[in-house]
Amino acid sequence: MDVANLKNIAGVSELNKRGRVLARIGEVDVCVSRFSQHPKWEIHPNGEEVLVGISGELSLVILDEVNPKTIVLKSGDVAVIPQNTWHSPIPNGEVSVLSMGDYAGTTISNSDDPRV
């Protein structure tokens, strides 16, 4: 077993590429990503997604059945995106996050409203 520093891992991760998988627990990937741009919307049909801020600031727009909700994820913060919920990660500059989820079947959309 090795111990690693998340900021160091994020710092050497390729910018705007798929996250570096640190571990796989059952069907769940544990990844570190570093990005300054992201597709407009994504949805994960097989489970919740957990996001942990490593550095920078990320606005998350979450589409529920009534109104969009926006939260801000900063270094040290944790957000849980419910299963089968459209969400838009909007980086405010360059951000790094630890993400955990079952990403099989993930759908990406760049439409204004992916629900229609």
JSON list of C-alpha atoms in Angstrom, two decimals:
[
{"chain": "A", "resi": 1, "resn": "MET", "atom": "CA", "xyz": [0.00, 0.00, 0.00]},
{"chain": "A", "resi": 2, "resn": "ASP", "atom": "CA", "xyz": [1.33, 3.41, -0.99]},
{"chain": "A", "resi": 3, "resn": "VAL", "atom": "CA", "xyz": [0.35, 6.82, 0.36]},
{"chain": "A", "resi": 4, "resn": "ALA", "atom": "CA", "xyz": [-0.08, 9.59, -2.20]},
{"chain": "A", "resi": 5, "resn": "ASN", "atom": "CA", "xyz": [-0.83, 13.30, -2.02]},
{"chain": "A", "resi": 6, "resn": "LEU", "atom": "CA", "xyz": [-3.94, 14.25, -4.03]},
{"chain": "A", "resi": 7, "resn": "LYS", "atom": "CA", "xyz": [-2.60, 17.69, -4.97]},
{"chain": "A", "resi": 8, "resn": "ASN", "atom": "CA", "xyz": [0.56, 16.08, -6.35]},
{"chain": "A", "resi": 9, "resn": "ILE", "atom": "CA", "xyz": [-1.44, 13.53, -8.34]},
{"chain": "A", "resi": 10, "resn": "ALA", "atom": "CA", "xyz": [-3.71, 16.27, -9.69]},
{"chain": "A", "resi": 11, "resn": "GLY", "atom": "CA", "xyz": [-0.70, 18.40, -10.61]},
{"chain": "A", "resi": 12, "resn": "VAL", "atom": "CA", "xyz": [0.70, 15.74, -12.92]},
{"chain": "A", "resi": 13, "resn": "SER", "atom": "CA", "xyz": [-2.69, 14.72, -14.37]},
{"chain": "A", "resi": 14, "resn": "GLU", "atom": "CA", "xyz": [-3.31, 15.77, -17.97]},
{"chain": "A", "resi": 15, "resn": "LEU", "atom": "CA", "xyz": [-5.40, 18.92, -18.21]},
{"chain": "A", "resi": 16, "resn": "ASN", "atom": "CA", "xyz": [-8.89, 18.38, -19.66]},
{"chain": "A", "resi": 17, "resn": "LYS", "atom": "CA", "xyz": [-8.45, 14.62, -20.11]},
{"chain": "A", "resi": 18, "resn": "ARG", "atom": "CA", "xyz": [-10.33, 11.72, -18.53]},
{"chain": "A", "resi": 19, "resn": "GLY", "atom": "CA", "xyz": [-9.51, 11.43, -14.84]},
{"chain": "A", "resi": 20, "resn": "ARG", "atom": "CA", "xyz": [-6.65, 9.26, -13.65]},
{"chain": "A", "resi": 21, "resn": "VAL", "atom": "CA", "xyz": [-8.13, 6.14, -12.03]},
{"chain": "A", "resi": 22, "resn": "LEU", "atom": "CA", "xyz": [-6.51, 5.57, -8.64]},
{"chain": "A", "resi": 23, "resn": "ALA", "atom": "CA", "xyz": [-8.59, 2.57, -7.65]},
{"chain": "A", "resi": 24, "resn": "ARG", "atom": "CA", "xyz": [-11.63, 0.54, -8.62]},
{"chain": "A", "resi": 25, "resn": "ILE", "atom": "CA", "xyz": [-13.94, -0.59, -5.81]},
{"chain": "A", "resi": 26, "resn": "GLY", "atom": "CA", "xyz": [-16.49, -2.98, -7.28]},
{"chain": "A", "resi": 27, "resn": "GLU", "atom": "CA", "xyz": [-18.00, -0.96, -10.15]},
{"chain": "A", "resi": 28, "resn": "VAL", "atom": "CA", "xyz": [-16.89, 2.39, -8.69]},
{"chain": "A", "resi": 29, "resn": "ASP", "atom": "CA", "xyz": [-13.91, 4.26, -10.14]},
{"chain": "A", "resi": 30, "resn": "VAL", "atom": "CA", "xyz": [-11.93, 6.54, -7.83]},
{"chain": "A", "resi": 31, "resn": "CYS", "atom": "CA", "xyz": [-10.38, 9.21, -10.06]},
{"chain": "A", "resi": 32, "resn": "VAL", "atom": "CA", "xyz": [-8.41, 12.44, -9.93]},
{"chain": "A", "resi": 33, "resn": "SER", "atom": "CA", "xyz": [-9.15, 14.98, -12.67]},
{"chain": "A", "resi": 34, "resn": "ARG", "atom": "CA", "xyz": [-7.73, 18.38, -13.53]},
{"chain": "A", "resi": 35, "resn": "PHE", "atom": "CA", "xyz": [-9.68, 20.55, -15.94]},
{"chain": "A", "resi": 36, "resn": "SER", "atom": "CA", "xyz": [-10.52, 24.08, -17.02]},
{"chain": "A", "resi": 37, "resn": "GLN", "atom": "CA", "xyz": [-13.36, 23.12, -19.38]},
{"chain": "A", "resi": 38, "resn": "HIS", "atom": "CA", "xyz": [-15.99, 20.41, -19.32]},
{"chain": "A", "resi": 39, "resn": "PRO", "atom": "CA", "xyz": [-18.93, 19.24, -21.46]},
{"chain": "A", "resi": 40, "resn": "LYS", "atom": "CA", "xyz": [-22.08, 21.14, -20.55]},
{"chain": "A", "resi": 41, "resn": "TRP", "atom": "CA", "xyz": [-24.08, 18.29, -18.96]},
{"chain": "A", "resi": 42, "resn": "GLU", "atom": "CA", "xyz": [-23.54, 14.73, -17.77]},
{"chain": "A", "resi": 43, "resn": "ILE", "atom": "CA", "xyz": [-25.66, 12.06, -16.11]},
{"chain": "A", "resi": 44, "resn": "HIS", "atom": "CA", "xyz": [-24.65, 8.80, -14.41]},
{"chain": "A", "resi": 45, "resn": "PRO", "atom": "CA", "xyz": [-27.43, 6.15, -14.52]},
{"chain": "A", "resi": 46, "resn": "ASN", "atom": "CA", "xyz": [-25.73, 3.53, -12.34]},
{"chain": "A", "resi": 47, "resn": "GLY", "atom": "CA", "xyz": [-25.22, 5.39, -9.07]},
{"chain": "A", "resi": 48, "resn": "GLU", "atom": "CA", "xyz": [-24.39, 8.56, -7.23]},
{"chain": "A", "resi": 49, "resn": "GLU", "atom": "CA", "xyz": [-21.24, 10.51, -7.95]},
{"chain": "A", "resi": 50, "resn": "VAL", "atom": "CA", "xyz": [-19.11, 11.88, -5.12]},
{"chain": "A", "resi": 51, "resn": "LEU", "atom": "CA", "xyz": [-16.92, 14.90, -5.86]},
{"chain": "A", "resi": 52, "resn": "VAL", "atom": "CA", "xyz": [-14.22, 16.16, -3.50]},
{"chain": "A", "resi": 53, "resn": "GLY", "atom": "CA", "xyz": [-12.55, 19.48, -4.26]},
{"chain": "A", "resi": 54, "resn": "ILE", "atom": "CA", "xyz": [-8.74, 19.29, -4.32]},
{"chain": "A", "resi": 55, "resn": "SER", "atom": "CA", "xyz": [-7.94, 22.75, -5.69]},
{"chain": "A", "resi": 56, "resn": "GLY", "atom": "CA", "xyz": [-9.71, 25.61, -7.42]},
{"chain": "A", "resi": 57, "resn": "GLU", "atom": "CA", "xyz": [-13.42, 26.28, -7.48]},
{"chain": "A", "resi": 58, "resn": "LEU", "atom": "CA", "xyz": [-16.17, 24.43, -9.36]},
{"chain": "A", "resi": 59, "resn": "SER", "atom": "CA", "xyz": [-19.78, 25.55, -9.79]},
{"chain": "A", "resi": 60, "resn": "LEU", "atom": "CA", "xyz": [-22.17, 22.61, -10.09]},
{"chain": "A", "resi": 61, "resn": "VAL", "atom": "CA", "xyz": [-25.56, 23.16, -11.66]},
{"chain": "A", "resi": 62, "resn": "ILE", "atom": "CA", "xyz": [-27.90, 20.30, -10.73]},
{"chain": "A", "resi": 63, "resn": "LEU", "atom": "CA", "xyz": [-31.15, 19.84, -12.66]},
{"chain": "A", "resi": 64, "resn": "ASP", "atom": "CA", "xyz": [-33.96, 18.53, -10.52]},
{"chain": "A", "resi": 65, "resn": "GLU", "atom": "CA", "xyz": [-37.62, 18.22, -11.51]},
{"chain": "A", "resi": 66, "resn": "VAL", "atom": "CA", "xyz": [-38.48, 21.79, -10.46]},
{"chain": "A", "resi": 67, "resn": "ASN", "atom": "CA", "xyz": [-35.58, 24.26, -10.69]},
{"chain": "A", "resi": 68, "resn": "PRO", "atom": "CA", "xyz": [-31.85, 24.11, -11.33]},
{"chain": "A", "resi": 69, "resn": "LYS", "atom": "CA", "xyz": [-29.75, 24.34, -8.18]},
{"chain": "A", "resi": 70, "resn": "THR", "atom": "CA", "xyz": [-26.20, 25.72, -8.17]},
{"chain": "A", "resi": 71, "resn": "ILE", "atom": "CA", "xyz": [-23.63, 24.83, -5.55]},
{"chain": "A", "resi": 72, "resn": "VAL", "atom": "CA", "xyz": [-19.95, 25.78, -5.35]},
{"chain": "A", "resi": 73, "resn": "LEU", "atom": "CA", "xyz": [-17.31, 23.14, -4.64]},
{"chain": "A", "resi": 74, "resn": "LYS", "atom": "CA", "xyz": [-14.01, 24.41, -3.20]},
{"chain": "A", "resi": 75, "resn": "SER", "atom": "CA", "xyz": [-10.89, 22.68, -1.94]},
{"chain": "A", "resi": 76, "resn": "GLY", "atom": "CA", "xyz": [-11.88, 20.30, 0.86]},
{"chain": "A", "resi": 77, "resn": "ASP", "atom": "CA", "xyz": [-15.61, 20.38, 0.03]},
{"chain": "A", "resi": 78, "resn": "VAL", "atom": "CA", "xyz": [-17.64, 17.26, -0.81]},
{"chain": "A", "resi": 79, "resn": "ALA", "atom": "CA", "xyz": [-20.73, 17.07, -3.03]},
{"chain": "A", "resi": 80, "resn": "VAL", "atom": "CA", "xyz": [-22.91, 14.06, -3.77]},
{"chain": "A", "resi": 81, "resn": "ILE", "atom": "CA", "xyz": [-24.72, 14.10, -7.11]},
{"chain": "A", "resi": 82, "resn": "PRO", "atom": "CA", "xyz": [-27.82, 11.87, -6.98]},
{"chain": "A", "resi": 83, "resn": "GLN", "atom": "CA", "xyz": [-28.04, 8.93, -9.36]},
{"chain": "A", "resi": 84, "resn": "ASN", "atom": "CA", "xyz": [-29.62, 9.70, -12.74]},
{"chain": "A", "resi": 85, "resn": "THR", "atom": "CA", "xyz": [-29.43, 13.48, -12.25]},
{"chain": "A", "resi": 86, "resn": "TRP", "atom": "CA", "xyz": [-28.23, 15.82, -14.98]},
{"chain": "A", "resi": 87, "resn": "HIS", "atom": "CA", "xyz": [-25.49, 18.11, -13.71]},
{"chain": "A", "resi": 88, "resn": "SER", "atom": "CA", "xyz": [-23.11, 20.63, -15.20]},
{"chain": "A", "resi": 89, "resn": "PRO", "atom": "CA", "xyz": [-19.63, 21.03, -13.69]},
{"chain": "A", "resi": 90, "resn": "ILE", "atom": "CA", "xyz": [-18.48, 24.56, -14.52]},
{"chain": "A", "resi": 91, "resn": "PRO", "atom": "CA", "xyz": [-14.84, 25.19, -13.57]},
{"chain": "A", "resi": 92, "resn": "ASN", "atom": "CA", "xyz": [-13.98, 28.70, -12.42]},
{"chain": "A", "resi": 93, "resn": "GLY", "atom": "CA", "xyz": [-10.47, 28.55, -13.89]},
{"chain": "A", "resi": 94, "resn": "GLU", "atom": "CA", "xyz": [-8.45, 25.38, -13.44]},
{"chain": "A", "resi": 95, "resn": "VAL", "atom": "CA", "xyz": [-9.81, 22.90, -10.88]},
{"chain": "A", "resi": 96, "resn": "SER", "atom": "CA", "xyz": [-8.83, 19.49, -9.53]},
{"chain": "A", "resi": 97, "resn": "VAL", "atom": "CA", "xyz": [-11.30, 17.03, -8.06]},
{"chain": "A", "resi": 98, "resn": "LEU", "atom": "CA", "xyz": [-11.39, 13.53, -6.66]},
{"chain": "A", "resi": 99, "resn": "SER", "atom": "CA", "xyz": [-14.43, 11.78, -8.11]},
{"chain": "A", "resi": 100, "resn": "MET", "atom": "CA", "xyz": [-16.01, 8.46, -7.25]},
{"chain": "A", "resi": 101, "resn": "GLY", "atom": "CA", "xyz": [-18.75, 6.79, -9.23]},
{"chain": "A", "resi": 102, "resn": "ASP", "atom": "CA", "xyz": [-19.87, 4.04, -11.56]},
{"chain": "A", "resi": 103, "resn": "TYR", "atom": "CA", "xyz": [-19.30, 5.79, -14.88]},
{"chain": "A", "resi": 104, "resn": "ALA", "atom": "CA", "xyz": [-20.56, 3.00, -17.13]},
{"chain": "A", "resi": 105, "resn": "GLY", "atom": "CA", "xyz": [-23.42, 4.30, -19.25]},
{"chain": "A", "resi": 106, "resn": "THR", "atom": "CA", "xyz": [-22.62, 7.96, -18.55]},
{"chain": "A", "resi": 107, "resn": "THR", "atom": "CA", "xyz": [-24.24, 10.30, -21.07]},
{"chain": "A", "resi": 108, "resn": "ILE", "atom": "CA", "xyz": [-22.83, 13.69, -22.06]},
{"chain": "A", "resi": 109, "resn": "SER", "atom": "CA", "xyz": [-24.92, 16.50, -23.58]},
{"chain": "A", "resi": 110, "resn": "ASN", "atom": "CA", "xyz": [-24.09, 20.00, -24.78]},
{"chain": "A", "resi": 111, "resn": "SER", "atom": "CA", "xyz": [-27.73, 21.02, -25.27]},
{"chain": "A", "resi": 112, "resn": "ASP", "atom": "CA", "xyz": [-29.25, 23.88, -23.28]},
{"chain": "A", "resi": 113, "resn": "ASP", "atom": "CA", "xyz": [-31.57, 21.48, -21.43]},
{"chain": "A", "resi": 114, "resn": "PRO", "atom": "CA", "xyz": [-30.64, 17.79, -21.70]},
{"chain": "A", "resi": 115, "resn": "ARG", "atom": "CA", "xyz": [-33.99, 16.69, -20.23]},
{"chain": "A", "resi": 116, "resn": "VAL", "atom": "CA", "xyz": [-35.86, 17.52, -23.45]}
]
